[in-house]
PDB file of C-alpha atoms in Angstrom:
ATOM      1  CA  GLY K  26      27.511   7.093   5.363  1.00  0.00           C
ATOM      2  CA  ALA K  27      26.410   4.029   7.283  1.00  0.00           C
ATOM      3  CA  GLY K  28      28.956   1.410   8.161  1.00  0.00           C
ATOM      4  CA  VAL K  29      28.625  -2.348   8.063  1.00  0.00           C
ATOM      5  CA  SER K  30      25.618  -3.555  10.001  1.00  0.00           C
ATOM      6  CA  GLN K  31      24.851  -7.014  11.338  1.00  0.00           C
ATOM      7  CA  SER K  32      21.744  -8.579  12.795  1.00  0.00           C
ATOM      8  CA  PRO K  33      20.854  -9.897  15.205  1.00  0.00           C
ATOM      9  CA  ARG K  34      23.460  -8.524  17.606  1.00  0.00           C
ATOM     10  CA  TYR K  35      22.864 -11.406  20.010  1.00  0.00           C
ATOM     11  CA  LYS K  36      21.478 -14.857  19.348  1.00  0.00           C
ATOM     12  CA  VAL K  37      20.873 -17.682  21.781  1.00  0.00           C
ATOM     13  CA  ALA K  38      20.160 -21.047  20.220  1.00  0.00           C
ATOM     14  CA  LYS K  39      19.499 -24.486  21.610  1.00  0.00           C
ATOM     15  CA  ARG K  40      21.849 -27.161  20.399  1.00  0.00           C
ATOM     16  CA  GLY K  41      20.548 -28.570  17.152  1.00  0.00           C
ATOM     17  CA  GLN K  42      18.731 -25.421  16.023  1.00  0.00           C
ATOM     18  CA  ASP K  43      19.486 -23.666  12.748  1.00  0.00           C
ATOM     19  CA  VAL K  44      20.491 -19.990  12.826  1.00  0.00           C
ATOM     20  CA  ALA K  45      20.850 -17.291  10.176  1.00  0.00           C
ATOM     21  CA  LEU K  46      23.093 -14.259  10.633  1.00  0.00           C
ATOM     22  CA  ARG K  47      22.747 -11.239   8.383  1.00  0.00           C
ATOM     23  CA  CYS K  48      25.332  -8.751   7.150  1.00  0.00           C
ATOM     24  CA  ASP K  49      24.678  -5.452   5.344  1.00  0.00           C
ATOM     25  CA  PRO K  50      27.967  -4.235   3.878  1.00  0.00           C
ATOM     26  CA  ILE K  51      28.876  -0.686   3.011  1.00  0.00           C
ATOM     27  CA  SER K  52      27.078   0.264  -0.200  1.00  0.00           C
ATOM     28  CA  GLY K  53      29.221  -0.341  -3.252  1.00  0.00           C
ATOM     29  CA  HIS K  54      31.733  -2.571  -1.527  1.00  0.00           C
ATOM     30  CA  VAL K  55      32.589  -5.459  -3.795  1.00  0.00           C
ATOM     31  CA  SER K  56      34.364  -7.648  -1.251  1.00  0.00           C
ATOM     32  CA  LEU K  57      32.674  -9.223   1.760  1.00  0.00           C
ATOM     33  CA  PHE K  58      34.291 -11.392   4.407  1.00  0.00           C
ATOM     34  CA  TRP K  59      32.986 -13.468   7.320  1.00  0.00           C
ATOM     35  CA  TYR K  60      35.126 -14.200  10.375  1.00  0.00           C
ATOM     36  CA  GLN K  61      34.558 -16.228  13.523  1.00  0.00           C
ATOM     37  CA  GLN K  62      36.001 -14.965  16.794  1.00  0.00           C
ATOM     38  CA  ALA K  63      36.128 -17.334  19.744  1.00  0.00           C
ATOM     39  CA  LEU K  64      36.568 -15.960  23.250  1.00  0.00           C
ATOM     40  CA  GLY K  65      40.103 -14.712  23.815  1.00  0.00           C
ATOM     41  CA  GLN K  66      41.170 -15.239  20.219  1.00  0.00           C
ATOM     42  CA  GLY K  67      41.615 -13.116  17.160  1.00  0.00           C
ATOM     43  CA  PRO K  68      39.104 -13.317  14.318  1.00  0.00           C
ATOM     44  CA  GLU K  69      39.467 -16.350  12.042  1.00  0.00           C
ATOM     45  CA  PHE K  70      38.514 -16.285   8.390  1.00  0.00           C
ATOM     46  CA  LEU K  71      35.466 -18.216   7.282  1.00  0.00           C
ATOM     47  CA  THR K  72      34.617 -17.161   3.734  1.00  0.00           C
ATOM     48  CA  TYR K  73      35.026 -14.435   1.083  1.00  0.00           C
ATOM     49  CA  PHE K  74      32.681 -13.056  -1.586  1.00  0.00           C
ATOM     50  CA  GLN K  75      33.475 -10.884  -4.557  1.00  0.00           C
ATOM     51  CA  ASN K  76      30.098  -9.493  -5.543  1.00  0.00           C
ATOM     52  CA  GLU K  77      27.791 -12.544  -5.549  1.00  0.00           C
ATOM     53  CA  ALA K  78      30.550 -15.070  -6.158  1.00  0.00           C
ATOM     54  CA  GLN K  79      31.862 -17.022  -3.183  1.00  0.00           C
ATOM     55  CA  LEU K  80      35.516 -17.226  -4.152  1.00  0.00           C
ATOM     56  CA  ASP K  81      36.915 -18.722  -0.982  1.00  0.00           C
ATOM     57  CA  LYS K  82      35.173 -20.860   1.615  1.00  0.00           C
ATOM     58  CA  SER K  83      38.264 -22.555   2.937  1.00  0.00           C
ATOM     59  CA  GLY K  84      37.655 -21.375   6.502  1.00  0.00           C
ATOM     60  CA  LEU K  85      34.181 -22.832   6.971  1.00  0.00           C
ATOM     61  CA  PRO K  86      34.654 -25.398   9.755  1.00  0.00           C
ATOM     62  CA  SER K  87      32.107 -27.938   8.559  1.00  0.00           C
ATOM     63  CA  ASP K  88      29.356 -28.522   6.041  1.00  0.00           C
ATOM     64  CA  ARG K  89      26.906 -27.234   8.631  1.00  0.00           C
ATOM     65  CA  PHE K  90      28.112 -23.720   7.734  1.00  0.00           C
ATOM     66  CA  PHE K  91      26.771 -22.096   4.609  1.00  0.00           C
ATOM     67  CA  ALA K  92      27.023 -18.518   3.332  1.00  0.00           C
ATOM     68  CA  GLU K  93      25.401 -16.697   0.471  1.00  0.00           C
ATOM     69  CA  ARG K  94      25.278 -13.270  -1.122  1.00  0.00           C
ATOM     70  CA  PRO K  95      22.779 -13.742  -3.939  1.00  0.00           C
ATOM     71  CA  GLU K  96      22.595 -10.159  -5.226  1.00  0.00           C
ATOM     72  CA  GLY K  97      26.084  -9.074  -4.386  1.00  0.00           C
ATOM     73  CA  SER K  98      25.014  -6.956  -1.442  1.00  0.00           C
ATOM     74  CA  VAL K  99      23.480  -8.425   1.725  1.00  0.00           C
ATOM     75  CA  SER K 100      25.015 -11.683   2.916  1.00  0.00           C
ATOM     76  CA  THR K 101      23.668 -14.399   5.185  1.00  0.00           C
ATOM     77  CA  LEU K 102      25.698 -16.907   7.168  1.00  0.00           C
ATOM     78  CA  LYS K 103      23.659 -19.961   8.067  1.00  0.00           C
ATOM     79  CA  ILE K 104      24.639 -22.562  10.622  1.00  0.00           C
ATOM     80  CA  GLN K 105      22.648 -25.770  10.664  1.00  0.00           C
ATOM     81  CA  ARG K 106      22.249 -28.048  13.678  1.00  0.00           C
ATOM     82  CA  THR K 107      24.229 -25.724  15.931  1.00  0.00           C
ATOM     83  CA  GLN K 108      26.724 -27.189  18.385  1.00  0.00           C
ATOM     84  CA  GLN K 109      28.193 -25.694  21.549  1.00  0.00           C
ATOM     85  CA  GLU K 110      31.526 -25.204  19.825  1.00  0.00           C
ATOM     86  CA  ASP K 111      29.811 -22.822  17.387  1.00  0.00           C
ATOM     87  CA  SER K 112      29.437 -20.279  20.209  1.00  0.00           C
ATOM     88  CA  ALA K 113      31.459 -17.261  19.133  1.00  0.00           C
ATOM     89  CA  VAL K 114      31.201 -13.748  17.756  1.00  0.00           C
ATOM     90  CA  TYR K 115      30.634 -13.750  14.005  1.00  0.00           C
ATOM     91  CA  LEU K 116      32.100 -10.723  12.272  1.00  0.00           C
ATOM     92  CA  CYS K 117      31.322  -9.442   8.822  1.00  0.00           C
ATOM     93  CA  ALA K 118      33.639  -7.065   6.975  1.00  0.00           C
ATOM     94  CA  SER K 119      33.514  -5.357   3.620  1.00  0.00           C
ATOM     95  CA  SER K 120      36.028  -3.566   1.454  1.00  0.00           C
ATOM     96  CA  SER K 121      36.050  -1.792  -1.871  1.00  0.00           C
ATOM     97  CA  LEU K 122      38.881  -3.954  -3.159  1.00  0.00           C
ATOM     98  CA  ARG K 123      40.069  -7.392  -2.071  1.00  0.00           C
ATOM     99  CA  ARG K 124      43.278  -6.162  -0.502  1.00  0.00           C
ATOM    100  CA  ASP K 125      42.020  -2.848   0.773  1.00  0.00           C
ATOM    101  CA  GLU K 126      41.076  -1.778   4.277  1.00  0.00           C
ATOM    102  CA  GLN K 127      38.324  -3.979   5.664  1.00  0.00           C
ATOM    103  CA  PHE K 128      35.488  -2.261   7.532  1.00  0.00           C
ATOM    104  CA  PHE K 129      34.005  -4.434  10.241  1.00  0.00           C
ATOM    105  CA  GLY K 130      30.495  -4.733  11.546  1.00  0.00           C
ATOM    106  CA  PRO K 131      29.679  -4.906  15.264  1.00  0.00           C
ATOM    107  CA  GLY K 132      29.385  -8.682  15.152  1.00  0.00           C
ATOM    108  CA  THR K 133      26.731 -11.188  16.175  1.00  0.00           C
ATOM    109  CA  ARG K 134      27.360 -12.974  19.460  1.00  0.00           C
ATOM    110  CA  LEU K 135      26.032 -16.526  19.137  1.00  0.00           C
ATOM    111  CA  THR K 136      25.556 -18.619  22.252  1.00  0.00           C
ATOM    112  CA  VAL K 137      24.574 -22.253  21.815  1.00  0.00           C
ATOM    113  CA  LEU K 138      23.147 -23.883  24.926  1.00  0.00           C
TER     114      LEU K 138
ATOM    115  CA  ALA H  26      51.379 -22.070   7.166  1.00  0.00           C
ATOM    116  CA  GLN H  27      50.702 -18.392   7.618  1.00  0.00           C
ATOM    117  CA  ARG H  28      50.695 -17.307  11.225  1.00  0.00           C
ATOM    118  CA  VAL H  29      50.703 -14.099  13.232  1.00  0.00           C
ATOM    119  CA  THR H  30      52.044 -14.165  16.772  1.00  0.00           C
ATOM    120  CA  GLN H  31      51.412 -11.563  19.438  1.00  0.00           C
ATOM    121  CA  PRO H  32      53.331 -12.866  22.443  1.00  0.00           C
ATOM    122  CA  GLU H  33      51.758 -10.615  25.075  1.00  0.00           C
ATOM    123  CA  LYS H  34      48.134 -11.051  26.093  1.00  0.00           C
ATOM    124  CA  LEU H  35      48.286  -7.968  28.294  1.00  0.00           C
ATOM    125  CA  LEU H  36      50.597  -4.968  28.354  1.00  0.00           C
ATOM    126  CA  SER H  37      50.194  -2.525  31.185  1.00  0.00           C
ATOM    127  CA  VAL H  38      52.048   0.813  31.169  1.00  0.00           C
ATOM    128  CA  PHE H  39      51.814   4.149  32.892  1.00  0.00           C
ATOM    129  CA  LYS H  40      50.605   7.241  31.098  1.00  0.00           C
ATOM    130  CA  GLY H  41      53.505   8.946  29.347  1.00  0.00           C
ATOM    131  CA  ALA H  42      55.592   5.773  29.117  1.00  0.00           C
ATOM    132  CA  PRO H  43      56.681   4.319  25.757  1.00  0.00           C
ATOM    133  CA  VAL H  44      54.666   1.471  24.317  1.00  0.00           C
ATOM    134  CA  GLU H  45      55.724  -1.397  22.070  1.00  0.00           C
ATOM    135  CA  LEU H  46      53.236  -4.065  21.068  1.00  0.00           C
ATOM    136  CA  LYS H  47      55.016  -6.991  19.496  1.00  0.00           C
ATOM    137  CA  CYS H  48      53.944  -8.793  16.347  1.00  0.00           C
ATOM    138  CA  ASN H  49      55.792 -11.504  14.451  1.00  0.00           C
ATOM    139  CA  TYR H  50      54.560 -13.223  11.343  1.00  0.00           C
ATOM    140  CA  SER H  51      55.282 -16.360   9.397  1.00  0.00           C
ATOM    141  CA  TYR H  52      54.766 -16.066   5.634  1.00  0.00           C
ATOM    142  CA  SER H  53      57.103 -16.884   2.782  1.00  0.00           C
ATOM    143  CA  GLY H  54      55.646 -14.448   0.263  1.00  0.00           C
ATOM    144  CA  SER H  55      55.302 -10.679   0.237  1.00  0.00           C
ATOM    145  CA  PRO H  56      53.000  -9.801   3.120  1.00  0.00           C
ATOM    146  CA  GLU H  57      50.798  -6.835   3.754  1.00  0.00           C
ATOM    147  CA  LEU H  58      50.615  -6.072   7.465  1.00  0.00           C
ATOM    148  CA  PHE H  59      47.959  -4.201   9.400  1.00  0.00           C
ATOM    149  CA  TRP H  60      47.228  -3.165  12.953  1.00  0.00           C
ATOM    150  CA  TYR H  61      43.556  -3.149  13.946  1.00  0.00           C
ATOM    151  CA  VAL H  62      42.255  -1.727  17.227  1.00  0.00           C
ATOM    152  CA  GLN H  63      39.086  -2.361  19.207  1.00  0.00           C
ATOM    153  CA  TYR H  64      38.170   0.202  21.857  1.00  0.00           C
ATOM    154  CA  SER H  65      35.721  -0.754  24.591  1.00  0.00           C
ATOM    155  CA  ARG H  66      32.228  -1.366  23.185  1.00  0.00           C
ATOM    156  CA  GLN H  67      33.302  -0.379  19.678  1.00  0.00           C
ATOM    157  CA  ARG H  68      33.872  -2.364  16.539  1.00  0.00           C
ATOM    158  CA  LEU H  69      37.187  -3.456  15.148  1.00  0.00           C
ATOM    159  CA  GLN H  70      38.787  -0.672  13.103  1.00  0.00           C
ATOM    160  CA  LEU H  71      41.954  -0.170  11.128  1.00  0.00           C
ATOM    161  CA  LEU H  72      44.723   1.682  12.958  1.00  0.00           C
ATOM    162  CA  LEU H  73      47.452   1.568  10.338  1.00  0.00           C
ATOM    163  CA  ARG H  74      48.923  -0.477   7.490  1.00  0.00           C
ATOM    164  CA  HIS H  75      52.555  -0.855   6.606  1.00  0.00           C
ATOM    165  CA  ILE H  76      52.303   0.309   3.005  1.00  0.00           C
ATOM    166  CA  SER H  77      50.988   3.733   3.983  1.00  0.00           C
ATOM    167  CA  ARG H  78      53.867   4.375   6.386  1.00  0.00           C
ATOM    168  CA  GLU H  79      51.712   6.840   8.324  1.00  0.00           C
ATOM    169  CA  SER H  80      51.642   7.760  11.977  1.00  0.00           C
ATOM    170  CA  ILE H  81      48.114   7.422  13.344  1.00  0.00           C
ATOM    171  CA  LYS H  82      47.282   8.741  16.825  1.00  0.00           C
ATOM    172  CA  GLY H  83      51.032   8.839  17.451  1.00  0.00           C
ATOM    173  CA  PHE H  84      51.487   5.136  16.637  1.00  0.00           C
ATOM    174  CA  THR H  85      53.979   3.856  14.084  1.00  0.00           C
ATOM    175  CA  ALA H  86      54.915   0.401  12.871  1.00  0.00           C
ATOM    176  CA  ASP H  87      57.806  -0.639  10.666  1.00  0.00           C
ATOM    177  CA  LEU H  88      57.860  -3.850   8.700  1.00  0.00           C
ATOM    178  CA  ASN H  89      61.124  -5.713   9.321  1.00  0.00           C
ATOM    179  CA  LYS H  90      61.283  -8.538   6.794  1.00  0.00           C
ATOM    180  CA  GLY H  91      64.554  -9.861   8.197  1.00  0.00           C
ATOM    181  CA  GLU H  92      63.048 -10.363  11.629  1.00  0.00           C
ATOM    182  CA  THR H  93      59.528 -10.976  10.237  1.00  0.00           C
ATOM    183  CA  SER H  94      58.188  -8.415  12.676  1.00  0.00           C
ATOM    184  CA  PHE H  95      55.748  -5.517  12.599  1.00  0.00           C
ATOM    185  CA  HIS H  96      55.866  -4.078  16.095  1.00  0.00           C
ATOM    186  CA  LEU H  97      53.559  -1.189  17.016  1.00  0.00           C
ATOM    187  CA  LYS H  98      55.167   1.693  18.871  1.00  0.00           C
ATOM    188  CA  LYS H  99      54.190   4.927  20.533  1.00  0.00           C
ATOM    189  CA  PRO H 100      56.635   7.128  22.446  1.00  0.00           C
ATOM    190  CA  PHE H 101      54.190   8.428  25.064  1.00  0.00           C
ATOM    191  CA  ALA H 102      51.125   6.382  25.977  1.00  0.00           C
ATOM    192  CA  GLN H 103      47.829   8.092  26.731  1.00  0.00           C
ATOM    193  CA  GLU H 104      44.881   6.732  28.718  1.00  0.00           C
ATOM    194  CA  GLU H 105      42.688   6.771  25.635  1.00  0.00           C
ATOM    195  CA  ASP H 106      45.053   4.278  23.983  1.00  0.00           C
ATOM    196  CA  SER H 107      43.697   1.554  26.266  1.00  0.00           C
ATOM    197  CA  ALA H 108      42.161  -1.030  23.925  1.00  0.00           C
ATOM    198  CA  MET H 109      42.650  -4.436  22.311  1.00  0.00           C
ATOM    199  CA  TYR H 110      45.172  -4.401  19.474  1.00  0.00           C
ATOM    200  CA  TYR H 111      45.336  -7.016  16.720  1.00  0.00           C
ATOM    201  CA  CYS H 112      48.122  -7.496  14.245  1.00  0.00           C
ATOM    202  CA  ALA H 113      46.966  -8.958  10.925  1.00  0.00           C
ATOM    203  CA  LEU H 114      48.522 -10.266   7.738  1.00  0.00           C
ATOM    204  CA  PHE H 115      47.052 -10.179   4.231  1.00  0.00           C
ATOM    205  CA  MET H 116      48.735 -12.713   1.986  1.00  0.00           C
ATOM    206  CA  GLU H 117      49.982 -11.745  -1.452  1.00  0.00           C
ATOM    207  CA  TYR H 118      47.636 -14.134  -3.240  1.00  0.00           C
ATOM    208  CA  GLY H 119      45.145 -14.734  -0.499  1.00  0.00           C
ATOM    209  CA  ASN H 120      41.640 -13.676   0.226  1.00  0.00           C
ATOM    210  CA  LYS H 121      41.749 -13.115   3.936  1.00  0.00           C
ATOM    211  CA  LEU H 122      43.275 -11.393   6.902  1.00  0.00           C
ATOM    212  CA  VAL H 123      45.138 -13.677   9.290  1.00  0.00           C
ATOM    213  CA  PHE H 124      44.929 -12.225  12.795  1.00  0.00           C
ATOM    214  CA  GLY H 125      47.043 -12.641  15.879  1.00  0.00           C
ATOM    215  CA  ALA H 126      45.372 -13.398  19.202  1.00  0.00           C
ATOM    216  CA  GLY H 127      45.515  -9.753  20.247  1.00  0.00           C
ATOM    217  CA  THR H 128      47.156  -7.748  23.020  1.00  0.00           C
ATOM    218  CA  ILE H 129      45.228  -5.757  25.598  1.00  0.00           C
ATOM    219  CA  LEU H 130      46.932  -2.434  26.227  1.00  0.00           C
ATOM    220  CA  ARG H 131      46.116  -0.886  29.561  1.00  0.00           C
ATOM    221  CA  VAL H 132      47.393   2.639  30.223  1.00  0.00           C
ATOM    222  CA  LYS H 133      47.317   3.571  33.886  1.00  0.00           C
ATOM    223  CA  SER H 134      47.198   7.121  35.199  1.00  0.00           C
TER     224      SER H 134
END
């Protein structure tokens, strides 16, 4: 079946703009994770959903970052008033169980000018 | 704090040579360790996990709790092994993977 998909694949934003990044997990996967990957670094955890419940948002770097998964399927990561330091690849992953193998999407490359 | 360290940014070997990608972790609980791989222009994918104790594409990794290490090994490197490799830790009571910075493996012919 289809894997995790993310859109858009590339996003260029002017500093101060709001952006919304979408993730479609594998159908039936309960757990959904967002990661941020800066250039030359490994992915860093942002937030975790179990179905529609956001159980962990300890990795969100500021209150400008907001994520939701209202129906327990598609998730959106929103960044308000983007800053240059927000430039990174944003990865979404899903898994059938919290501790199980995570399947990653292709990522959204965000560039803030 | 939980941390995963991959000391080498780049490892370059000749085809047929043995490969060892180093990974050390810092975690006081009972960890679950993974190796993820990203081939050129592909997405991040699981290579192997310590609890399954499998050999995938000729790679193996043994969890050494005494040395807090989970090194990835392959006896004979192949050109198609060239990729970025990430070691990752899933905490016993956590909700996330903690990744190392990654090691680029380059296999030369």
